Tab-separated table of C-alpha atoms and ligand atoms in Angstrom:
chain	number	residue	atom	x	y	z
K	1	MET	CA	0.348	0.070	0.017
K	2	LYS	CA	1.164	3.653	-1.030
K	3	GLU	CA	2.956	5.109	2.223
K	4	ILE	CA	2.300	9.379	2.759
K	5	GLY	CA	5.001	10.751	4.946
K	6	ILE	CA	4.296	13.141	7.306
K	7	ALA	CA	5.618	15.417	10.015
K	8	LEU	CA	4.343	17.533	13.221
K	9	LEU	CA	5.496	20.705	14.154
K	10	GLY	CA	4.973	20.784	17.904
K	11	LEU	CA	3.611	18.214	20.379
K	12	GLY	CA	1.218	19.915	22.690
K	13	ASN	CA	-2.239	19.537	22.664
K	14	VAL	CA	-3.147	19.732	19.374
K	15	GLY	CA	0.023	17.899	18.093
K	16	LEU	CA	-0.457	14.808	20.498
K	17	GLY	CA	-4.463	14.584	19.750
K	18	THR	CA	-3.400	14.857	15.920
K	19	TYR	CA	-1.018	11.972	16.516
K	20	ARG	CA	-3.266	10.044	18.433
K	21	ILE	CA	-6.064	10.020	16.021
K	22	LEU	CA	-3.984	8.939	13.583
K	23	ALA	CA	-2.568	6.079	14.988
K	24	ASP	CA	-5.423	4.839	16.974
K	25	HIS	CA	-7.602	5.512	13.197
K	26	ALA	CA	-5.018	3.935	11.210
K	27	ARG	CA	-7.021	0.821	9.445
K	28	ASP	CA	-10.334	3.507	8.728
K	29	ILE	CA	-7.904	6.160	7.703
K	30	GLU	CA	-6.554	3.619	5.410
K	31	ARG	CA	-9.437	2.420	4.537
K	32	ARG	CA	-10.889	5.793	3.514
K	33	LEU	CA	-7.451	6.734	1.330
K	34	GLY	CA	-6.183	3.615	0.224
K	35	ALA	CA	-3.450	4.811	1.206
K	36	LYS	CA	-0.685	4.749	4.458
K	37	VAL	CA	-0.079	8.123	6.487
K	38	ARG	CA	2.946	7.764	8.204
K	39	VAL	CA	4.447	10.302	11.149
K	40	ARG	CA	7.769	10.390	9.886
K	41	HIS	CA	9.130	13.160	12.591
K	42	ILE	CA	7.756	15.821	15.224
K	43	LEU	CA	9.604	19.091	16.067
K	44	VAL	CA	9.133	19.976	19.511
K	45	ARG	CA	11.075	23.050	21.568
K	46	ASP	CA	12.227	21.051	24.606
K	47	GLY	CA	14.072	18.054	23.421
K	48	GLY	CA	14.462	17.044	27.324
K	49	ARG	CA	10.736	16.641	28.218
K	50	SER	CA	9.781	13.188	28.882
K	51	ARG	CA	6.987	12.792	26.054
K	52	PRO	CA	4.126	10.352	26.375
K	53	GLU	CA	4.728	6.891	25.726
K	54	ASP	CA	2.310	6.251	22.839
K	55	VAL	CA	5.382	8.573	20.911
K	56	PRO	CA	8.251	6.652	19.858
K	57	ALA	CA	11.208	8.515	21.308
K	58	SER	CA	12.942	8.587	17.764
K	59	LEU	CA	10.462	10.488	16.265
K	60	ILE	CA	11.032	13.506	18.228
K	61	THR	CA	13.554	15.725	16.673
K	62	ARG	CA	14.448	19.985	17.693
K	63	ASP	CA	15.535	20.302	14.126
K	64	ILE	CA	13.518	21.666	11.121
K	65	GLY	CA	16.124	20.799	8.839
K	66	THR	CA	15.701	16.977	9.598
K	67	ILE	CA	12.219	17.303	8.544
K	68	LEU	CA	12.874	19.650	5.561
K	69	ASN	CA	15.483	17.330	4.533
K	70	ASP	CA	13.786	14.675	4.523
K	71	PRO	CA	12.502	13.508	1.077
K	72	GLU	CA	9.699	10.975	2.284
K	73	VAL	CA	7.955	14.015	3.962
K	74	SER	CA	4.811	15.070	1.676
K	75	ILE	CA	3.117	16.954	4.349
K	76	VAL	CA	4.077	19.303	7.408
K	77	VAL	CA	1.610	20.543	9.512
K	78	GLU	CA	2.203	23.217	11.968
K	79	VAL	CA	0.690	22.349	15.867
K	80	MET	CA	3.489	24.589	17.594
K	81	GLY	CA	1.432	27.823	17.706
K	82	GLY	CA	3.025	31.385	18.166
K	83	LEU	CA	4.432	33.495	14.666
K	84	ALA	CA	7.857	32.858	14.972
K	85	PRO	CA	9.881	30.752	14.418
K	86	ALA	CA	5.863	28.888	13.045
K	87	LYS	CA	5.847	31.536	9.922
K	88	GLU	CA	9.537	30.839	8.615
K	89	TYR	CA	9.066	26.922	8.826
K	90	LEU	CA	5.763	26.938	7.090
K	91	GLU	CA	7.331	29.386	3.987
K	92	ARG	CA	10.330	26.837	4.412
K	93	SER	CA	7.881	23.892	4.025
K	94	ILE	CA	6.193	25.335	0.886
K	95	ALA	CA	9.162	26.224	-1.154
K	96	SER	CA	10.192	22.975	-1.075
K	97	GLY	CA	6.694	21.946	-2.464
K	98	ARG	CA	5.211	20.183	0.864
K	99	ASN	CA	1.394	20.546	1.455
K	100	VAL	CA	0.700	22.192	4.472
K	101	VAL	CA	-1.617	22.284	7.434
K	102	THR	CA	-2.002	24.607	10.329
K	103	ALA	CA	-4.342	25.530	13.143
K	104	ASN	CA	-3.003	28.953	13.797
K	105	LYS	CA	-5.064	31.312	13.550
K	106	ALA	CA	-3.058	34.127	14.662
K	107	LEU	CA	-0.559	33.422	12.173
K	108	LEU	CA	-2.925	33.092	9.378
K	109	ASN	CA	-4.535	36.511	10.596
K	110	ALA	CA	-1.178	38.214	10.883
K	111	HIS	CA	0.742	36.599	7.484
K	112	GLY	CA	-2.030	34.185	5.785
K	113	GLU	CA	-2.293	36.256	2.404
K	114	GLN	CA	1.506	35.896	1.867
K	115	LEU	CA	1.661	32.122	3.092
K	116	PHE	CA	-1.865	31.725	0.537
K	117	SER	CA	0.016	33.365	-1.878
K	118	GLN	CA	2.991	31.074	-1.648
K	119	ALA	CA	1.348	28.045	-1.879
K	120	LEU	CA	-0.933	29.204	-4.588
K	121	SER	CA	1.866	30.300	-6.943
K	122	ARG	CA	3.451	26.751	-5.252
K	123	GLY	CA	0.625	25.011	-6.658
K	124	VAL	CA	0.916	23.242	-3.020
K	125	ASP	CA	-2.298	23.182	-0.509
K	126	LEU	CA	-2.647	25.378	2.681
K	127	HIS	CA	-5.207	23.561	5.253
K	128	PHE	CA	-6.426	25.019	8.490
K	129	GLU	CA	-9.930	23.111	10.018
K	130	GLY	CA	-8.170	23.243	13.107
K	131	ALA	CA	-7.427	27.226	13.155
K	132	VAL	CA	-11.623	28.079	13.791
K	133	CYS	CA	-14.019	26.579	16.136
K	134	GLY	CA	-11.767	23.270	16.757
K	135	GLY	CA	-13.375	19.940	15.598
K	136	ILE	CA	-16.742	21.802	14.258
K	137	PRO	CA	-15.775	21.371	10.065
K	138	ILE	CA	-17.066	25.315	9.229
K	139	ILE	CA	-14.176	25.865	7.222
K	140	ARG	CA	-14.332	23.038	4.992
K	141	THR	CA	-18.294	24.123	4.783
K	142	LEU	CA	-17.334	27.316	3.621
K	143	ARG	CA	-14.930	26.840	1.215
K	144	GLU	CA	-16.390	23.730	-0.289
K	145	ALA	CA	-19.575	22.585	1.143
K	146	LEU	CA	-21.466	26.012	0.546
K	147	ALA	CA	-18.808	27.023	-2.913
K	148	SER	CA	-22.769	26.913	-4.783
K	149	ASP	CA	-24.173	29.159	-2.105
K	150	ARG	CA	-24.185	33.127	-1.577
K	151	VAL	CA	-24.017	33.899	2.640
K	152	SER	CA	-25.605	36.331	3.602
K	153	SER	CA	-24.673	36.605	7.334
K	154	ILE	CA	-22.254	34.220	10.267
K	155	HIS	CA	-23.266	34.685	13.659
K	156	GLY	CA	-21.230	32.654	16.150
K	157	ILE	CA	-20.380	32.164	19.440
K	158	VAL	CA	-16.640	30.755	18.824
K	159	ASN	CA	-14.544	31.425	21.632
K	160	GLY	CA	-15.053	28.310	24.009
K	161	THR	CA	-13.623	30.466	27.198
K	162	THR	CA	-15.861	33.265	27.279
K	163	ASN	CA	-18.863	31.134	26.638
K	164	PHE	CA	-17.724	28.969	29.890
K	165	ILE	CA	-17.509	32.062	31.764
K	166	LEU	CA	-21.183	33.443	30.308
K	167	SER	CA	-22.676	30.392	31.197
K	168	ALA	CA	-21.625	29.805	34.415
K	169	MET	CA	-22.831	34.044	35.663
K	170	ALA	CA	-25.888	32.481	34.106
K	171	ASP	CA	-26.308	29.410	35.523
K	172	GLU	CA	-25.056	29.956	39.065
K	173	GLY	CA	-25.371	33.863	39.268
K	174	ALA	CA	-21.138	33.913	39.374
K	175	THR	CA	-19.301	37.167	39.402
K	176	TYR	CA	-17.272	37.634	36.029
K	177	GLU	CA	-14.310	37.146	38.442
K	178	ASP	CA	-15.486	34.054	39.725
K	179	ALA	CA	-16.832	32.362	36.582
K	180	LEU	CA	-12.690	33.121	35.123
K	181	ALA	CA	-11.282	31.628	38.547
K	182	GLN	CA	-13.424	28.463	37.999
K	183	ALA	CA	-12.539	28.487	33.774
K	184	GLN	CA	-9.389	28.897	34.445
K	185	LYS	CA	-9.437	25.463	36.985
K	186	LEU	CA	-10.840	23.716	35.021
K	187	GLY	CA	-8.889	24.057	31.958
K	188	PHE	CA	-10.575	26.091	29.711
K	189	ALA	CA	-8.790	29.839	30.119
K	190	GLU	CA	-5.481	30.585	29.992
K	191	ALA	CA	-3.051	31.830	32.829
K	192	ASP	CA	-3.336	35.091	30.886
K	193	PRO	CA	-7.505	35.197	29.330
K	194	THR	CA	-6.811	38.496	27.446
K	195	MET	CA	-6.877	37.482	24.473
K	196	ASP	CA	-9.918	35.496	24.914
K	197	VAL	CA	-11.957	37.601	27.166
K	198	GLY	CA	-11.244	40.723	25.395
K	199	GLY	CA	-12.730	39.324	22.307
K	200	MET	CA	-9.396	39.190	20.101
K	201	ASP	CA	-9.413	35.290	19.834
K	202	ALA	CA	-13.046	35.522	18.495
K	203	ALA	CA	-12.627	38.551	16.232
K	204	GLN	CA	-9.567	36.211	14.469
K	205	LYS	CA	-11.633	33.263	14.253
K	206	LEU	CA	-14.333	35.892	12.460
K	207	CYS	CA	-11.780	37.131	10.347
K	208	LEU	CA	-10.816	33.815	8.461
K	209	LEU	CA	-15.069	32.651	8.533
K	210	ALA	CA	-15.705	36.199	6.787
K	211	SER	CA	-12.750	36.337	4.279
K	212	LEU	CA	-14.192	32.679	3.052
K	213	ALA	CA	-17.520	33.317	2.910
K	214	PHE	CA	-17.734	37.079	1.412
K	215	ALA	CA	-14.312	36.395	-0.449
K	216	ALA	CA	-13.076	39.532	1.210
K	217	ARG	CA	-10.299	40.581	3.105
K	218	VAL	CA	-11.195	41.334	6.808
K	219	SER	CA	-8.812	41.583	9.481
K	220	PRO	CA	-9.360	41.893	12.864
K	221	GLU	CA	-7.948	45.241	13.159
K	222	GLN	CA	-10.742	46.557	10.958
K	223	VAL	CA	-13.195	45.090	13.548
K	224	HIS	CA	-14.586	46.585	16.486
K	225	VAL	CA	-14.125	44.123	19.159
K	226	GLU	CA	-15.631	44.266	23.028
K	227	GLY	CA	-14.838	41.552	25.242
K	228	ILE	CA	-16.959	40.347	28.367
K	229	THR	CA	-14.615	41.907	31.386
K	230	SER	CA	-17.274	44.869	31.755
K	231	LEU	CA	-20.417	41.926	32.364
K	232	ARG	CA	-22.313	41.824	35.832
K	233	PRO	CA	-24.594	39.027	37.020
K	234	VAL	CA	-26.939	41.525	37.042
K	235	ASP	CA	-26.623	42.169	33.282
K	236	ILE	CA	-27.517	38.772	32.598
K	237	THR	CA	-30.289	38.515	35.420
K	238	LEU	CA	-32.241	41.722	33.537
K	239	GLY	CA	-31.997	40.275	30.119
K	240	ARG	CA	-33.365	36.997	30.824
K	241	GLU	CA	-36.208	38.917	32.640
K	242	ALA	CA	-37.001	40.291	29.062
K	243	GLY	CA	-36.693	36.936	27.296
K	244	TYR	CA	-32.370	37.036	26.149
K	245	VAL	CA	-29.496	35.416	26.584
K	246	LEU	CA	-26.308	37.324	26.793
K	247	LYS	CA	-23.362	35.738	24.351
K	248	LEU	CA	-20.035	37.246	23.129
K	249	LEU	CA	-21.401	37.489	19.411
K	250	ALA	CA	-19.282	37.068	16.579
K	251	THR	CA	-21.126	39.032	13.489
K	252	ALA	CA	-20.153	39.242	9.949
K	253	ARG	CA	-23.237	40.513	8.004
K	254	ARG	CA	-23.204	41.429	3.858
K	255	LEU	CA	-25.198	44.405	3.432
K	256	SER	CA	-25.511	46.173	0.383
K	257	GLU	CA	-23.147	49.122	1.997
K	258	GLY	CA	-20.056	47.000	2.130
K	259	LEU	CA	-19.649	43.994	5.320
K	260	ASP	CA	-20.748	44.666	9.083
K	261	VAL	CA	-18.466	42.535	11.035
K	262	ARG	CA	-17.966	42.711	14.858
K	263	VAL	CA	-17.534	40.652	18.113
K	264	HIS	CA	-19.227	42.159	21.464
K	265	PRO	CA	-21.404	40.661	24.111
K	266	ALA	CA	-24.942	40.651	22.971
K	267	PHE	CA	-28.533	39.557	23.742
K	268	ILE	CA	-30.274	37.292	21.762
K	269	PRO	CA	-33.707	36.026	22.038
K	270	GLN	CA	-34.220	32.513	23.910
K	271	ALA	CA	-35.611	31.081	21.005
K	272	SER	CA	-32.320	31.600	18.998
K	273	PRO	CA	-30.320	28.544	18.330
K	274	LEU	CA	-27.502	29.818	19.664
K	275	ALA	CA	-29.066	30.414	23.226
K	276	ASP	CA	-28.748	26.676	23.771
K	277	VAL	CA	-24.861	26.398	23.265
K	278	ARG	CA	-23.539	26.533	26.882
K	279	GLY	CA	-20.223	25.953	28.394
K	280	ALA	CA	-17.185	25.493	26.365
K	281	PHE	CA	-18.784	24.841	23.396
K	282	ASN	CA	-19.042	26.626	20.046
K	283	ALA	CA	-21.969	27.132	17.356
K	284	VAL	CA	-22.130	28.925	14.093
K	285	LEU	CA	-25.224	29.760	12.305
K	286	LEU	CA	-24.874	30.717	8.684
K	287	GLN	CA	-27.273	32.012	6.714
K	288	SER	CA	-27.251	31.561	2.481
K	289	ALA	CA	-30.058	32.198	-0.610
K	290	ALA	CA	-29.848	28.564	-1.258
K	291	LEU	CA	-30.233	26.445	1.977
K	292	GLY	CA	-31.086	28.824	4.523
K	293	ALA	CA	-30.226	28.609	7.823
K	294	SER	CA	-27.451	26.404	8.711
K	295	LEU	CA	-26.191	25.704	11.965
K	296	PHE	CA	-23.038	24.019	13.264
K	297	SER	CA	-21.773	23.393	16.505
K	298	GLY	CA	-19.677	21.226	18.693
K	299	LEU	CA	-16.552	21.151	20.989
K	300	GLY	CA	-14.399	24.671	19.962
K	301	ALA	CA	-11.339	23.592	21.187
K	302	GLY	CA	-9.556	20.879	23.164
K	303	SER	CA	-6.801	17.972	21.947
K	304	LEU	CA	-9.071	15.766	20.030
K	305	PRO	CA	-11.633	17.843	19.003
K	306	THR	CA	-8.705	19.847	17.049
K	307	GLY	CA	-6.607	17.526	16.270
K	308	SER	CA	-9.789	15.228	14.268
K	309	ALA	CA	-9.840	18.505	12.199
K	310	VAL	CA	-6.203	18.380	11.656
K	311	VAL	CA	-6.710	14.924	10.161
K	312	SER	CA	-9.716	15.536	8.401
K	313	ASP	CA	-7.060	17.867	6.621
K	314	ILE	CA	-4.459	15.702	6.226
K	315	ILE	CA	-6.289	13.251	4.741
K	316	ASP	CA	-8.143	15.709	2.411
K	317	ILE	CA	-4.378	16.584	1.544
K	318	CYS	CA	-3.759	12.979	1.110
K	319	ARG	CA	-6.547	12.491	-1.298
K	320	ASN	CA	-5.440	15.828	-3.862
K	321	LEU	CA	-1.697	14.206	-3.313
K	322	LEU	CA	-2.839	10.733	-4.759
K	323	ALA	CA	-5.393	11.912	-7.279
K	324	GLY	CA	-2.340	14.875	-8.444
K	325	VAL	CA	-4.703	18.228	-7.896
K	326	SER	CA	-3.034	19.549	-4.864
K	327	GLY	CA	-4.184	23.412	-4.473
K	328	ARG	CA	-7.508	23.072	-6.042
K	329	LEU	CA	-9.039	24.905	-2.831
K	330	PRO	CA	-9.242	28.851	-3.112
K	331	MET	CA	-6.739	30.337	-1.370
K	332	LEU	CA	-7.619	33.379	1.289
K	333	CYS	CA	-5.341	35.541	-1.370
K	334	SER	CA	-6.151	37.305	-4.511
K	335	PRO	CA	-7.614	36.470	-7.190
K	336	TYR	CA	-9.559	35.011	-4.458
K	337	LEU	CA	-9.977	38.141	-2.117
K	338	GLN	CA	-10.994	41.395	-3.122
K	339	ASP	CA	-11.467	44.622	-1.096
K	340	VAL	CA	-14.569	45.481	1.011
K	341	SER	CA	-15.878	48.251	2.940
K	342	LEU	CA	-16.315	48.084	6.190
K	343	ILE	CA	-19.284	49.441	7.555
K	344	PRO	CA	-18.636	51.814	10.590
K	345	SER	CA	-20.220	50.072	14.045
K	346	THR	CA	-21.477	53.322	15.165
K	347	GLN	CA	-23.580	53.132	12.021
K	348	ARG	CA	-25.151	49.717	13.468
K	349	ARG	CA	-29.309	49.617	14.245
K	350	GLY	CA	-31.008	47.926	16.348
K	351	PRO	CA	-32.555	47.921	19.761
K	352	TYR	CA	-30.081	48.443	22.941
K	353	TYR	CA	-29.877	47.458	26.436
K	354	LEU	CA	-28.852	50.646	28.658
K	355	ARG	CA	-27.842	49.906	32.638
K	356	PHE	CA	-27.154	53.097	33.786
K	357	SER	CA	-26.359	53.119	37.761
K	358	VAL	CA	-27.477	56.802	39.570
K	359	SER	CA	-28.113	58.391	43.028
K	360	ASP	CA	-31.402	57.590	44.606
K	361	GLU	CA	-33.326	60.715	43.602
K	362	PRO	CA	-36.163	62.186	42.266
K	363	GLY	CA	-35.680	63.246	38.537
K	364	VAL	CA	-32.940	61.273	37.338
K	365	LEU	CA	-35.251	59.120	34.979
K	366	GLY	CA	-36.567	62.175	33.798
K	367	ARG	CA	-33.393	63.766	32.622
K	368	ILE	CA	-32.207	60.282	31.369
K	369	ALA	CA	-35.643	59.971	29.323
K	370	THR	CA	-34.970	63.399	27.901
K	371	VAL	CA	-31.404	63.261	26.993
K	372	LEU	CA	-32.439	59.665	24.928
K	373	GLY	CA	-35.234	61.298	23.310
K	374	GLU	CA	-33.563	64.142	22.144
K	375	LYS	CA	-30.980	61.941	20.809
K	376	GLY	CA	-33.600	59.776	18.666
K	377	VAL	CA	-33.236	56.501	20.806
K	378	SER	CA	-37.112	55.817	22.270
K	379	LEU	CA	-37.753	54.469	25.161
K	380	ALA	CA	-39.540	49.992	24.479
K	381	SER	CA	-38.856	49.615	28.542
K	382	VAL	CA	-37.724	50.769	32.081
K	383	ILE	CA	-37.083	48.850	34.994
K	384	GLN	CA	-36.362	50.737	38.016
K	385	ARG	CA	-34.758	49.390	40.955
K	386	PRO	CA	-33.991	51.542	44.049
K	387	SER	CA	-30.663	51.475	46.144
K	388	ARG	CA	-30.366	48.490	48.412
K	389	PRO	CA	-27.821	48.144	51.228
K	390	GLU	CA	-25.223	46.200	49.388
K	391	ASP	CA	-25.512	48.990	46.202
K	392	PRO	CA	-25.820	52.471	47.389
K	393	HIS	CA	-27.173	53.363	43.749
K	394	ALA	CA	-30.195	53.058	41.891
K	395	THR	CA	-30.130	51.255	38.506
K	396	ILE	CA	-32.492	52.149	35.232
K	397	VAL	CA	-32.533	49.796	33.122
K	398	VAL	CA	-34.021	51.214	29.582
K	399	PHE	CA	-34.318	48.733	26.658
K	400	SER	CA	-34.816	50.787	23.693
K	401	HIS	CA	-36.044	50.493	20.267
K	402	SER	CA	-33.719	50.290	17.236
K	403	ALA	CA	-31.596	53.096	17.111
K	404	ARG	CA	-28.477	54.527	15.163
K	405	GLU	CA	-25.379	53.330	17.862
K	406	GLN	CA	-23.725	56.918	16.981
K	407	ASP	CA	-26.664	58.176	18.291
K	408	VAL	CA	-26.455	55.586	21.548
K	409	GLN	CA	-23.373	56.573	22.186
K	410	SER	CA	-23.875	60.225	22.164
K	411	ALA	CA	-26.850	60.198	24.377
K	412	VAL	CA	-24.283	57.984	26.947
K	413	LYS	CA	-21.879	59.964	26.623
K	414	TRP	CA	-23.706	62.965	27.663
K	415	ILE	CA	-25.757	60.759	30.414
K	416	ASP	CA	-22.404	59.823	32.080
K	417	GLY	CA	-21.543	63.005	32.604
K	418	LEU	CA	-24.498	64.065	34.916
K	419	ALA	CA	-24.141	64.557	38.436
K	420	SER	CA	-26.651	61.967	39.357
K	421	THR	CA	-24.759	59.284	37.150
K	422	ARG	CA	-22.592	57.242	39.526
K	423	SER	CA	-20.902	54.604	37.081
K	424	PRO	CA	-20.251	54.432	33.301
K	425	THR	CA	-23.583	53.604	31.961
K	426	GLN	CA	-23.503	49.775	30.271
K	427	VAL	CA	-24.378	49.609	26.640
K	428	ILE	CA	-25.265	45.770	25.308
K	429	ARG	CA	-26.771	45.472	21.733
K	430	ILE	CA	-29.618	43.337	21.121
K	431	GLU	CA	-29.561	41.108	18.509
K	432	GLU	CA	-33.224	39.397	17.429
K	433	GLY	CA	-33.087	39.357	13.681
K	434	PRO	CA	-33.510	36.752	11.056
K	435	GLY	CA	-29.703	35.877	11.384
K	436	VAL	CA	-29.748	34.506	14.616
K	437	LEU	CA	-32.875	32.958	14.512
K	438	ARG	CA	-33.618	29.144	13.343
K	439	SER	CA	-35.506	30.815	9.721
W	1	NAP	P1	1.044	23.951	22.452
W	1	NAP	O1	0.364	23.153	23.920
W	1	NAP	O2	1.356	24.876	23.633
W	1	NAP	O3	1.978	22.948	22.068
W	1	NAP	C1	2.931	23.734	21.316
W	1	NAP	C2	3.921	22.559	20.855
W	1	NAP	O4	4.639	23.209	19.714
W	1	NAP	C3	5.225	21.775	21.883
W	1	NAP	O5	4.652	20.806	21.652
W	1	NAP	C4	6.082	22.949	21.765
W	1	NAP	O6	7.490	21.907	22.088
W	1	NAP	C5	6.175	23.349	20.555
W	1	NAP	N1	6.930	23.856	19.932
W	1	NAP	C6	6.588	25.412	20.244
W	1	NAP	N2	7.816	26.141	20.006
W	1	NAP	C7	8.649	26.058	19.198
W	1	NAP	C8	9.743	25.747	18.865
W	1	NAP	N3	10.251	27.121	18.646
W	1	NAP	N4	10.366	24.734	18.306
W	1	NAP	C9	9.846	24.057	18.233
W	1	NAP	N5	8.746	23.418	18.734
W	1	NAP	C10	7.980	24.233	19.263
W	1	NAP	O7	-0.167	24.379	22.102
W	1	NAP	P2	-1.632	24.015	21.416
W	1	NAP	O8	-2.449	23.733	22.342
W	1	NAP	O9	-1.464	22.845	21.099
W	1	NAP	O10	-1.971	24.794	19.911
W	1	NAP	C11	-0.981	24.707	19.240
W	1	NAP	C12	-1.833	25.560	17.920
W	1	NAP	O11	-3.031	24.977	17.701
W	1	NAP	C13	-1.751	27.045	18.305
W	1	NAP	O12	-1.603	27.873	17.225
W	1	NAP	C14	-3.695	27.522	18.619
W	1	NAP	O13	-4.071	28.609	18.216
W	1	NAP	C15	-4.163	26.080	18.065
W	1	NAP	N6	-5.315	25.392	18.263
W	1	NAP	C16	-4.849	24.717	19.882
W	1	NAP	C17	-6.342	24.355	19.977
W	1	NAP	C18	-6.221	23.892	21.660
W	1	NAP	O14	-7.463	23.547	21.991
W	1	NAP	N7	-5.444	23.792	21.950
W	1	NAP	C19	-7.682	24.656	19.120
W	1	NAP	C20	-7.615	25.044	18.341
W	1	NAP	C21	-6.061	25.657	17.680
W	1	NAP	P3	7.898	21.448	23.687
W	1	NAP	O15	6.829	20.714	23.834
W	1	NAP	O16	9.019	20.925	23.702
W	1	NAP	O17	7.337	22.752	24.677
């Protein structure tokens, strides 16, 4: 039987999951492929560290040269993370005619266009299913299955850490700080969670999805990104009373004026299929012209879920090699990508949740309502909570009708300057359009 040689760059969470799936599912993979996949080398940083017993020591190397000089290696799988030396190793692999797989969303966002162009001109595959939503086959869906369709919107819960934290706040009434500590203890959050809780991890994933869905150049620096650090259990409780669930929502929509791409906390209706996505799970809800609504959900990270995405890429590349058709899928570079204009987040139109913390005195609600009215933000409903022993300030929550974000922000800026306002107003967007619903 024909054998295809591969090398792994990295034997951490994803590298080990990839290795184990290749070993444990070897028979199935051989039957599906009509060829064997053999791991010939595994690159690591620390040559002295003891490795799991099921990984033969003879495979471990610290020298990329061993891999690039082995003519039997056809596929290089980058699961080491970071920008350097991952970028250089991928470039050298592609330059030497190797097909490559990466699960590195940060690298693809920073240098993807260059790497995809290089792969295109060299006629090799660059696959990246593991880079977005771990084991959920969303890249393949957009790159292949929906190549026939016209996607109009993507709404996703694409960061497991923040979804775990928000679920714990909703289910247990935990504070943000306690929920984060719990996520770290259970291994769902990094020691430095900034990329996750600040929304940038979700933005990197969303940009890859939006680039594929809309054949457009979209980078995280262009996107409005807000994290979850300012959210309080009271927001979740008050939203729930109004029929909403609070999520860190990644949104990309194709509108006539351009693309609307954002990552921020949002209230979504309890009837949305995304509302049921709990804990460390991820989900992406697509709307497309021919198929309509389609939902993809599963574990968005972890050794085996991400390893399964990486191995599926390896199998695809093997099939292409066996058929002599490498480089057949569109790459995220010219001529497949085009520049598009992004709609500024200030142009968003939709309803808002506004939580004001104010001094408990007569006339405050009237002043707030007047400012909102002057700015063109009309009130759909209002909740008032008097001060309590544990909170010396009164809370006023406004659910607005659809309003322009610029007007909402300008009203909030004005209200936050009033003497009666005790802390910055919490502004949460409400997303209840057809994009977040099943039909
Ligand atoms: P990890 O556990 O930290 O493992 C990294 C591996 O790469 C380690 O084996 C490390 O070697 C090796 N490595 C790092 N720098 C190296 C260098 N300069 N030279 C040689 N080897 C080096 O990372 P991970 O969680 O598996 O993540 C890998 C990639 O997958 C990242 O791009 C990440 O964003 C992506 N990803 C991860 C997940 C997940 O659930 N973890 C999900 C989706 C995507 P040592 O073992 O010697 O330290």
